[in-house]
């Protein structure tokens, strides 16, 4: 037998062996070994506890595959989503929770599924200098939990996280507003600062937003509006440096904040914060 023929035969045999191995692999992957549902689910839960998330996901999926209409399958959907969340595969976690909610909107795990969606968005929040689409998604998801389950343990945590989310969104508005102000684009700056005052009143950025409104209105020569912003700042945050700076600005412009009556203060407050007292 020639050397070339021997080489060709060896290649052919190798290819046949490889094909045989691939065939066996497919059989293993497709093998269906029926087991009690509790056994599969408990194995999956044990893998989850051991932080073997990949195996846990496969076993939870196996529960669904073998027992698709069981209570265990319903639980496995959410547990599989949680395992994906732990691996930071947030897209898969959100998708799995949404699938659960579409199939079992009134299921006992629905509350946690909504919470897991919110967590998946929340954990992806990036710094204030970047696009805040994910932060908006987190805000919407957290509000959804509070609206649907106001007295639950998840709602309590959602409210805490919502404060952080709102602070992040307000911070983004302030960053943009300051840039507009530095660029002498005063009207767009006012819109950003007003958004903080109107929609993010409880955040740490509100005192500065009011001060920036004083600056902006004075730049445009709108003393009445500047006075309204300054009075609101003094009424709500009298001990802040922001109020001290606004007070100096207004005083330099001949606006007297000291001699404003209480009814006038309330009137000015209403101009900046509708419904303000």
Tab-separated table of N, CA, C and O in Angstrom, residues 8 13 22 61 67 71 83 98 117 119 144 191 199 239 251 265 274:
chain	number	residue	atom	x	y	z
A	8	UNK	N	-4.631	8.522	3.299
A	8	UNK	CA	-6.040	8.743	2.972
A	8	UNK	C	-6.931	7.842	3.810
A	8	UNK	O	-7.987	8.259	4.294
A	13	UNK	N	-10.757	6.957	8.336
A	13	UNK	CA	-11.105	6.290	9.586
A	13	UNK	C	-11.296	7.297	10.710
A	13	UNK	O	-12.193	7.167	11.543
A	22	UNK	N	-19.664	12.238	17.623
A	22	UNK	CA	-20.667	13.294	17.573
A	22	UNK	C	-22.062	12.715	17.699
A	22	UNK	O	-22.934	13.263	18.363
A	61	UNK	N	-34.669	23.761	34.021
A	61	UNK	CA	-35.256	23.609	32.692
A	61	UNK	C	-35.735	22.173	32.463
A	61	UNK	O	-36.736	21.945	31.772
A	67	UNK	N	-42.024	17.859	33.262
A	67	UNK	CA	-43.303	18.030	33.972
A	67	UNK	C	-43.853	19.441	33.710
A	67	UNK	O	-43.964	20.257	34.625
A	71	UNK	N	-46.842	22.199	39.320
A	71	UNK	CA	-46.505	23.350	40.170
A	71	UNK	C	-44.996	23.559	40.210
A	71	UNK	O	-44.501	24.683	40.266
A	83	UNK	N	-31.287	32.153	38.961
A	83	UNK	CA	-29.941	31.642	38.684
A	83	UNK	C	-29.278	32.463	37.580
A	83	UNK	O	-28.079	32.772	37.657
A	98	UNK	N	-40.631	37.511	32.591
A	98	UNK	CA	-41.735	37.972	31.755
A	98	UNK	C	-42.518	36.792	31.181
A	98	UNK	O	-43.752	36.865	31.053
A	117	UNK	N	-37.307	41.300	38.054
A	117	UNK	CA	-37.177	42.170	36.883
A	117	UNK	C	-36.594	43.520	37.312
A	117	UNK	O	-35.674	44.053	36.679
A	119	UNK	N	-34.822	44.206	40.010
A	119	UNK	CA	-33.426	44.038	40.421
A	119	UNK	C	-32.497	43.955	39.211
A	119	UNK	O	-31.395	44.510	39.224
A	144	UNK	N	-43.711	49.707	39.609
A	144	UNK	CA	-44.687	48.647	39.324
A	144	UNK	C	-44.892	47.756	40.553
A	144	UNK	O	-46.022	47.379	40.895
A	191	UNK	N	-35.413	74.405	31.781
A	191	UNK	CA	-36.288	73.229	31.636
A	191	UNK	C	-35.755	72.040	32.429
A	191	UNK	O	-36.532	71.299	33.052
A	199	UNK	N	-40.349	67.027	39.488
A	199	UNK	CA	-40.508	65.569	39.473
A	199	UNK	C	-39.565	64.811	40.400
A	199	UNK	O	-39.730	63.607	40.589
A	239	UNK	N	-30.994	76.648	55.558
A	239	UNK	CA	-29.656	76.542	56.125
A	239	UNK	C	-28.602	76.047	55.135
A	239	UNK	O	-27.474	75.745	55.532
A	251	UNK	N	-30.020	89.789	46.419
A	251	UNK	CA	-29.759	91.062	47.105
A	251	UNK	C	-28.988	92.014	46.198
A	251	UNK	O	-29.273	93.222	46.134
A	265	UNK	N	-45.050	84.505	50.368
A	265	UNK	CA	-44.177	83.324	50.246
A	265	UNK	C	-44.944	82.133	49.688
A	265	UNK	O	-44.463	81.415	48.819
A	274	UNK	N	-46.215	73.636	42.022
A	274	UNK	CA	-47.690	73.626	42.086
A	274	UNK	C	-48.172	72.773	43.255
A	274	UNK	O	-47.725	71.654	43.461
